[in-house]
């Protein structure tokens, strides 16, 4: 199947521009945008044609990546200006498991607990009420038994996954991050 | 002698007793000691006899900078001030304080690498250094004034570009807990009273000279940009504290810039934004230490970051808090970092609106305003910890007598009112009563004065007290045995950041371990914080490396608070930095090519000379049991967890003995005494030290 270089360049450009602006771009948005501007010159109104064009772009451009969210929506981003970590947070922003996922990732990778306040800031942007609602649902549900919390001596809540951190370590690190770091400058 | 770049080649010598001012060749005497602390230790070894007290006229106070000060090398604003330390208990020993700001660069532009001051003026004086010439001037009109007014008056005389390092009333009154400050907020603790003892109110420097870079100019520029590319935020934290589009990792660091976080008190509110590490023009936006220490609320009061010459990090955050002007009668603008910023807040146990509320910020503003004008030092927060403990334990009430006790408004104190600070801090500077006199002496001496055994403080982890009148400074709580070793080695708090800035840089442990392999030979050099493994030789190597890099930075005049640069924010480099960036910059600046290993040997010479000074002045070579001691609290975990268990910061006594053995072994020192052997001195070119110790019975091995 032949793709016009113009089409491929336009799609690639849109993905890169979107990443530069701090956004991942859903498949649907790409399709809609190109349907208005470029598609007329080729046969790619057909979804399958468009999919293949995207596959071609992924094959030819090492920086272009695709992420598929739990709801099946595919997103594209360019690693020239966006990290996999950030893109994966954006792709999961509406998943009800996002907080648990982030907690597990931090517990496994760094390893450390995370403060509740992390989720109030960009790119999460949840309100405290939204976070507490999600926690309430999580703490009572199957599949989240590993997500635990500890409260520091300042009264701040930290979350961790017992799959990767034991309780004593989580308590110690939460206290350190919340109070120890600033008291030991 | 070769025509080196970097150094300007002259050292100023000032005898305040007779007013003699002379100039000597820096390189003839001090080239092997680089500059900074290296010059300071060498001068004290050569010129200050054992048994000298800090306020004796024969004591030297050495303002030393190094070959990179005043160049374009990043983070080169540090001046090392070396002298006999007045808060070192029970006996004064050599130590250094370090101030940033513009003084170091200006001293070089004025034509000097160092100032060696001794004697005692018969009336208050200040030292005016202007383009290669120095003059002792009358300071009687400045005596009794605070640092701000002193600096303004001297700047009025010398010109607005002058850098003025001044003491306040605390230093004049020989309060050991006193500082010298330049550039508004850049202080060196502990040395104010030594200047005061010499009747030296201030040093003003102004120069129109420049520093010659010996190497190829294009290579120099490339090296400077290369170093800049390795920089993180304050403390060389290399990942941001929140997920950002360019960043693979994030964590609880001082890289607090983020889209939506704004310098709210700037003339036009500025969004710190996404600071991609490849954009070197945005390094200054990464750090906001007010926000890091005081919380989100501080953003709205932030004007901008401020800092030292040639340093893009800007770790001193300028705050504008209009309410403090009407409420407390102090300037609405204040600036500082770390313990300087927290000076006022840390006296209080709580505030009516919480630890990060408005009152807490007001207490910081009041504390900065008073302490940085009166010139009071807090010994890395130990003064405030002591104060809280003495008050809440009832000791203070018992020791000061009821009349004096009642003269303070303790209700106001317990409620967290910043008003309480005015009487207390002014009292410390003026030695107004028993409480303030005792606090101003420093921990070791006030414990002795009030009959409190030092061991009582050494058993309490929350007091952070280490030994000899000083606290821990990044010890076992964050760096296990490596931190313990480093904290045993100095005569004040260790001030070493080579280890902690790496451990706290925000990278995942597995990435840090890969870097550790390159630098110290094994992933085993580091552990997860509070999940420590038993001692191993790689931790000893890390401790040695950390100390030597501290001394190297302090001698070259690049900032150990910002280094080391062995990690970077660069994913394409696997987050590795470069442990030879110092030798690259040194070699190009001076035209005296030295490898990383050769410079490390220079720094080892400097550190071992510090050790020799300690041995000489303590009159014992038994450093192991008489000096390199550890407080009992390191063997306890606050949650009662045993050593080497997850979540425990407790050390094991036998393991710490092994740690010291391994460290001494790495240093080539005697295992029994912890003293450098004769052959170690000889290997480092310190034959004169070996000879002295041979004669006076302090030689080992």
mmCIF file of C-alpha atoms in Angstrom, chain B residues 138-384:
data_model
loop_
_atom_site.group_PDB
_atom_site.id
_atom_site.type_symbol
_atom_site.label_atom_id
_atom_site.label_comp_id
_atom_site.label_asym_id
_atom_site.label_seq_id
_atom_site.Cartn_x
_atom_site.Cartn_y
_atom_site.Cartn_z
ATOM 1 C CA UNK B 138 38.573 53.064 61.099
ATOM 2 C CA UNK B 139 35.381 51.192 61.949
ATOM 3 C CA UNK B 140 34.489 52.902 65.198
ATOM 4 C CA UNK B 141 31.411 54.376 63.549
ATOM 5 C CA UNK B 142 30.336 50.899 62.459
ATOM 6 C CA UNK B 143 30.932 49.048 65.733
ATOM 7 C CA UNK B 144 27.611 48.276 67.299
ATOM 8 C CA UNK B 145 25.820 48.336 63.965
ATOM 9 C CA UNK B 146 24.200 45.393 62.298
ATOM 10 C CA UNK B 147 25.461 43.694 59.167
ATOM 11 C CA UNK B 148 23.020 45.405 56.828
ATOM 12 C CA UNK B 149 23.940 48.933 57.857
ATOM 13 C CA UNK B 150 27.636 48.070 57.941
ATOM 14 C CA UNK B 151 27.497 46.632 54.446
ATOM 15 C CA UNK B 152 25.598 49.657 53.153
ATOM 16 C CA UNK B 153 28.029 52.119 54.680
ATOM 17 C CA UNK B 154 31.064 50.345 53.289
ATOM 18 C CA UNK B 155 29.384 49.976 49.909
ATOM 19 C CA UNK B 156 28.657 53.695 50.013
ATOM 20 C CA UNK B 157 32.372 54.326 50.440
ATOM 21 C CA UNK B 158 33.678 51.710 48.014
ATOM 22 C CA UNK B 159 30.924 51.684 45.437
ATOM 23 C CA UNK B 160 27.806 49.613 44.951
ATOM 24 C CA UNK B 161 29.621 46.714 43.308
ATOM 25 C CA UNK B 162 31.819 46.103 46.336
ATOM 26 C CA UNK B 163 31.338 42.850 48.199
ATOM 27 C CA UNK B 164 31.312 43.331 51.939
ATOM 28 C CA UNK B 165 31.813 40.513 54.440
ATOM 29 C CA UNK B 166 30.766 41.852 57.821
ATOM 30 C CA UNK B 167 30.035 40.714 61.326
ATOM 31 C CA UNK B 168 27.141 41.866 63.438
ATOM 32 C CA UNK B 169 26.820 42.606 67.111
ATOM 33 C CA UNK B 170 27.183 38.887 67.904
ATOM 34 C CA UNK B 171 30.677 38.740 66.455
ATOM 35 C CA UNK B 172 31.670 42.016 68.121
ATOM 36 C CA UNK B 173 30.575 40.657 71.488
ATOM 37 C CA UNK B 174 32.632 37.492 71.011
ATOM 38 C CA UNK B 175 29.587 35.273 70.855
ATOM 39 C CA UNK B 176 31.028 32.004 69.505
ATOM 40 C CA UNK B 177 27.756 31.244 67.692
ATOM 41 C CA UNK B 178 28.288 34.078 65.230
ATOM 42 C CA UNK B 179 28.747 34.450 61.502
ATOM 43 C CA UNK B 180 30.313 36.625 58.876
ATOM 44 C CA UNK B 181 27.962 37.484 56.004
ATOM 45 C CA UNK B 182 28.388 38.869 52.519
ATOM 46 C CA UNK B 183 25.922 39.554 49.723
ATOM 47 C CA UNK B 184 22.893 39.909 52.051
ATOM 48 C CA UNK B 185 22.548 36.317 53.215
ATOM 49 C CA UNK B 186 25.662 34.291 52.447
ATOM 50 C CA UNK B 187 27.163 33.374 55.765
ATOM 51 C CA UNK B 188 29.997 31.352 57.175
ATOM 52 C CA UNK B 189 29.105 30.135 60.628
ATOM 53 C CA UNK B 190 31.316 30.149 63.660
ATOM 54 C CA UNK B 191 33.889 32.708 62.587
ATOM 55 C CA UNK B 192 32.191 36.011 63.445
ATOM 56 C CA UNK B 193 33.622 36.088 66.940
ATOM 57 C CA UNK B 194 37.155 35.400 65.681
ATOM 58 C CA UNK B 195 36.870 38.533 63.542
ATOM 59 C CA UNK B 196 35.399 40.328 66.543
ATOM 60 C CA UNK B 197 38.314 39.244 68.722
ATOM 61 C CA UNK B 198 40.606 41.009 66.271
ATOM 62 C CA UNK B 199 38.425 44.141 66.260
ATOM 63 C CA UNK B 200 37.798 43.485 62.588
ATOM 64 C CA UNK B 201 34.281 44.551 61.681
ATOM 65 C CA UNK B 202 34.319 43.843 57.977
ATOM 66 C CA UNK B 203 36.247 43.282 54.791
ATOM 67 C CA UNK B 204 35.201 45.152 51.677
ATOM 68 C CA UNK B 205 36.561 43.992 48.323
ATOM 69 C CA UNK B 206 36.267 45.511 44.914
ATOM 70 C CA UNK B 207 38.275 44.757 41.815
ATOM 71 C CA UNK B 208 38.287 45.513 38.161
ATOM 72 C CA UNK B 209 40.676 42.732 37.264
ATOM 73 C CA UNK B 210 39.924 39.435 35.606
ATOM 74 C CA UNK B 211 41.036 35.840 35.833
ATOM 75 C CA UNK B 212 43.280 34.553 33.087
ATOM 76 C CA UNK B 213 42.195 31.231 31.628
ATOM 77 C CA UNK B 214 45.377 29.486 30.540
ATOM 78 C CA UNK B 215 43.798 26.940 28.222
ATOM 79 C CA UNK B 216 42.251 27.286 24.814
ATOM 80 C CA UNK B 217 39.279 29.611 25.121
ATOM 81 C CA UNK B 218 36.973 27.496 22.978
ATOM 82 C CA UNK B 219 37.823 24.405 24.997
ATOM 83 C CA UNK B 220 37.172 26.357 28.179
ATOM 84 C CA UNK B 221 33.783 27.474 26.985
ATOM 85 C CA UNK B 222 33.004 23.933 25.924
ATOM 86 C CA UNK B 223 34.050 22.626 29.339
ATOM 87 C CA UNK B 224 31.898 25.182 31.140
ATOM 88 C CA UNK B 225 28.878 24.285 29.010
ATOM 89 C CA UNK B 226 29.603 20.614 29.556
ATOM 90 C CA UNK B 227 29.597 21.139 33.304
ATOM 91 C CA UNK B 228 26.377 23.139 33.050
ATOM 92 C CA UNK B 229 24.810 20.272 31.111
ATOM 93 C CA UNK B 230 25.441 17.965 34.092
ATOM 94 C CA UNK B 231 23.798 20.239 36.646
ATOM 95 C CA UNK B 232 20.558 19.345 38.338
ATOM 96 C CA UNK B 233 18.769 21.550 40.808
ATOM 97 C CA UNK B 234 19.972 22.522 44.283
ATOM 98 C CA UNK B 235 22.047 19.754 45.911
ATOM 99 C CA UNK B 236 22.488 18.190 42.463
ATOM 100 C CA UNK B 237 19.048 16.648 42.593
ATOM 101 C CA UNK B 238 18.674 15.447 39.038
ATOM 102 C CA UNK B 239 14.998 14.573 38.710
ATOM 103 C CA UNK B 240 11.979 16.846 39.227
ATOM 104 C CA UNK B 241 9.669 16.426 42.205
ATOM 105 C CA UNK B 242 6.624 15.822 40.006
ATOM 106 C CA UNK B 243 6.083 14.014 36.704
ATOM 107 C CA UNK B 244 7.016 16.268 33.795
ATOM 108 C CA UNK B 245 6.765 15.622 30.121
ATOM 109 C CA UNK B 246 10.496 15.308 29.545
ATOM 110 C CA UNK B 247 11.290 13.318 32.640
ATOM 111 C CA UNK B 248 11.492 9.575 32.988
ATOM 112 C CA UNK B 249 11.751 9.758 36.773
ATOM 113 C CA UNK B 250 10.423 11.960 39.551
ATOM 114 C CA UNK B 251 10.779 12.037 43.301
ATOM 115 C CA UNK B 252 10.949 14.113 46.467
ATOM 116 C CA UNK B 253 13.731 16.451 45.352
ATOM 117 C CA UNK B 254 14.560 20.144 45.328
ATOM 118 C CA UNK B 255 13.828 20.338 41.591
ATOM 119 C CA UNK B 256 10.448 21.909 42.262
ATOM 120 C CA UNK B 257 9.789 23.839 39.049
ATOM 121 C CA UNK B 258 6.676 22.717 37.254
ATOM 122 C CA UNK B 259 4.082 24.203 34.916
ATOM 123 C CA UNK B 260 1.694 26.202 37.063
ATOM 124 C CA UNK B 261 4.123 26.811 39.900
ATOM 125 C CA UNK B 262 4.795 30.518 39.781
ATOM 126 C CA UNK B 263 7.060 33.088 41.352
ATOM 127 C CA UNK B 264 4.002 34.882 42.608
ATOM 128 C CA UNK B 265 5.681 37.993 44.021
ATOM 129 C CA UNK B 266 7.780 38.751 40.957
ATOM 130 C CA UNK B 267 6.883 42.051 39.319
ATOM 131 C CA UNK B 268 5.132 39.986 36.692
ATOM 132 C CA UNK B 269 4.218 36.534 37.987
ATOM 133 C CA UNK B 270 6.515 33.978 36.362
ATOM 134 C CA UNK B 271 5.657 30.365 35.617
ATOM 135 C CA UNK B 272 8.659 28.172 36.409
ATOM 136 C CA UNK B 273 7.373 25.795 33.768
ATOM 137 C CA UNK B 274 8.833 22.633 32.390
ATOM 138 C CA UNK B 275 12.607 22.849 32.766
ATOM 139 C CA UNK B 276 13.961 20.386 30.235
ATOM 140 C CA UNK B 277 17.530 19.718 31.369
ATOM 141 C CA UNK B 278 18.849 20.431 27.896
ATOM 142 C CA UNK B 279 17.731 24.027 28.154
ATOM 143 C CA UNK B 280 20.616 25.567 30.061
ATOM 144 C CA UNK B 281 18.891 28.919 30.156
ATOM 145 C CA UNK B 282 16.239 27.583 32.516
ATOM 146 C CA UNK B 283 18.482 26.085 35.218
ATOM 147 C CA UNK B 284 17.685 28.979 37.561
ATOM 148 C CA UNK B 285 13.970 28.139 37.497
ATOM 149 C CA UNK B 286 14.457 24.592 38.767
ATOM 150 C CA UNK B 287 15.038 25.433 42.429
ATOM 151 C CA UNK B 288 12.842 27.252 44.898
ATOM 152 C CA UNK B 289 14.087 26.420 48.363
ATOM 153 C CA UNK B 290 11.362 28.453 50.022
ATOM 154 C CA UNK B 291 8.798 26.176 48.414
ATOM 155 C CA UNK B 292 10.833 23.077 49.255
ATOM 156 C CA UNK B 293 11.212 23.979 52.926
ATOM 157 C CA UNK B 294 8.104 26.011 53.634
ATOM 158 C CA UNK B 295 5.563 24.335 51.377
ATOM 159 C CA UNK B 296 3.280 25.320 48.525
ATOM 160 C CA UNK B 297 2.255 28.529 50.259
ATOM 161 C CA UNK B 298 5.728 29.973 49.671
ATOM 162 C CA UNK B 299 5.230 30.158 45.906
ATOM 163 C CA UNK B 300 2.999 33.215 46.169
ATOM 164 C CA UNK B 301 5.675 35.058 48.155
ATOM 165 C CA UNK B 302 8.536 34.139 45.838
ATOM 166 C CA UNK B 303 10.245 36.971 43.984
ATOM 167 C CA UNK B 304 12.996 34.871 42.422
ATOM 168 C CA UNK B 305 16.048 32.807 43.245
ATOM 169 C CA UNK B 306 19.294 34.468 44.219
ATOM 170 C CA UNK B 307 22.729 32.999 44.660
ATOM 171 C CA UNK B 308 26.452 33.130 44.129
ATOM 172 C CA UNK B 309 28.629 34.378 41.320
ATOM 173 C CA UNK B 310 28.671 32.019 38.339
ATOM 174 C CA UNK B 311 26.102 29.702 39.864
ATOM 175 C CA UNK B 312 22.897 29.167 37.915
ATOM 176 C CA UNK B 313 21.223 27.206 40.707
ATOM 177 C CA UNK B 314 20.106 30.261 42.763
ATOM 178 C CA UNK B 315 19.490 28.384 46.010
ATOM 179 C CA UNK B 316 18.817 31.511 48.092
ATOM 180 C CA UNK B 317 15.166 32.246 47.447
ATOM 181 C CA UNK B 318 14.016 35.863 47.736
ATOM 182 C CA UNK B 319 10.661 36.160 49.484
ATOM 183 C CA UNK B 320 8.390 39.179 49.696
ATOM 184 C CA UNK B 321 5.930 38.898 52.575
ATOM 185 C CA UNK B 322 4.232 42.281 52.971
ATOM 186 C CA UNK B 323 2.478 41.416 56.233
ATOM 187 C CA UNK B 324 5.714 41.175 58.221
ATOM 188 C CA UNK B 325 6.496 44.824 57.692
ATOM 189 C CA UNK B 326 3.454 46.067 59.574
ATOM 190 C CA UNK B 327 3.245 43.179 62.026
ATOM 191 C CA UNK B 328 6.880 42.997 63.080
ATOM 192 C CA UNK B 329 8.536 46.138 61.735
ATOM 193 C CA UNK B 330 11.019 44.238 59.595
ATOM 194 C CA UNK B 331 11.714 44.472 55.853
ATOM 195 C CA UNK B 332 9.126 42.696 53.731
ATOM 196 C CA UNK B 333 11.911 41.177 51.629
ATOM 197 C CA UNK B 334 14.114 38.384 52.905
ATOM 198 C CA UNK B 335 16.316 35.757 51.338
ATOM 199 C CA UNK B 336 18.199 32.660 52.373
ATOM 200 C CA UNK B 337 18.318 28.898 52.034
ATOM 201 C CA UNK B 338 18.193 25.788 54.223
ATOM 202 C CA UNK B 339 18.917 26.378 57.905
ATOM 203 C CA UNK B 340 19.340 30.095 57.282
ATOM 204 C CA UNK B 341 15.807 30.314 55.981
ATOM 205 C CA UNK B 342 14.468 28.147 58.795
ATOM 206 C CA UNK B 343 16.401 29.992 61.505
ATOM 207 C CA UNK B 344 13.395 31.599 63.182
ATOM 208 C CA UNK B 345 10.873 28.855 62.550
ATOM 209 C CA UNK B 346 12.968 26.135 64.100
ATOM 210 C CA UNK B 347 12.866 27.644 67.582
ATOM 211 C CA UNK B 348 9.185 26.741 67.792
ATOM 212 C CA UNK B 349 7.591 23.384 68.327
ATOM 213 C CA UNK B 350 4.314 24.388 66.714
ATOM 214 C CA UNK B 351 2.383 27.223 65.134
ATOM 215 C CA UNK B 352 -1.304 28.106 65.434
ATOM 216 C CA UNK B 353 -1.880 27.454 61.725
ATOM 217 C CA UNK B 354 0.318 24.390 61.353
ATOM 218 C CA UNK B 355 3.930 23.737 60.396
ATOM 219 C CA UNK B 356 3.588 25.235 56.911
ATOM 220 C CA UNK B 357 1.110 28.009 57.594
ATOM 221 C CA UNK B 358 1.464 31.796 57.422
ATOM 222 C CA UNK B 359 2.884 32.089 60.922
ATOM 223 C CA UNK B 360 5.632 29.645 60.108
ATOM 224 C CA UNK B 361 6.625 31.752 57.104
ATOM 225 C CA UNK B 362 6.501 34.897 59.226
ATOM 226 C CA UNK B 363 8.774 33.238 61.788
ATOM 227 C CA UNK B 364 11.229 32.492 58.972
ATOM 228 C CA UNK B 365 11.134 36.111 57.853
ATOM 229 C CA UNK B 366 11.677 37.431 61.370
ATOM 230 C CA UNK B 367 14.454 34.916 62.026
ATOM 231 C CA UNK B 368 16.295 35.757 58.791
ATOM 232 C CA UNK B 369 15.942 39.464 59.364
ATOM 233 C CA UNK B 370 17.341 39.328 62.881
ATOM 234 C CA UNK B 371 19.972 36.605 62.576
ATOM 235 C CA UNK B 372 21.437 37.905 59.323
ATOM 236 C CA UNK B 373 21.752 41.398 60.754
ATOM 237 C CA UNK B 374 22.909 40.547 64.266
ATOM 238 C CA UNK B 375 25.164 37.884 62.757
ATOM 239 C CA UNK B 376 24.071 34.837 64.725
ATOM 240 C CA UNK B 377 24.940 31.291 63.745
ATOM 241 C CA UNK B 378 22.725 28.311 64.514
ATOM 242 C CA UNK B 379 25.201 25.460 64.072
ATOM 243 C CA UNK B 380 23.136 23.597 61.474
ATOM 244 C CA UNK B 381 20.001 24.000 63.550
ATOM 245 C CA UNK B 382 21.536 22.748 66.793
ATOM 246 C CA UNK B 383 20.841 26.021 68.609
ATOM 247 C CA UNK B 384 17.128 25.655 67.972
#
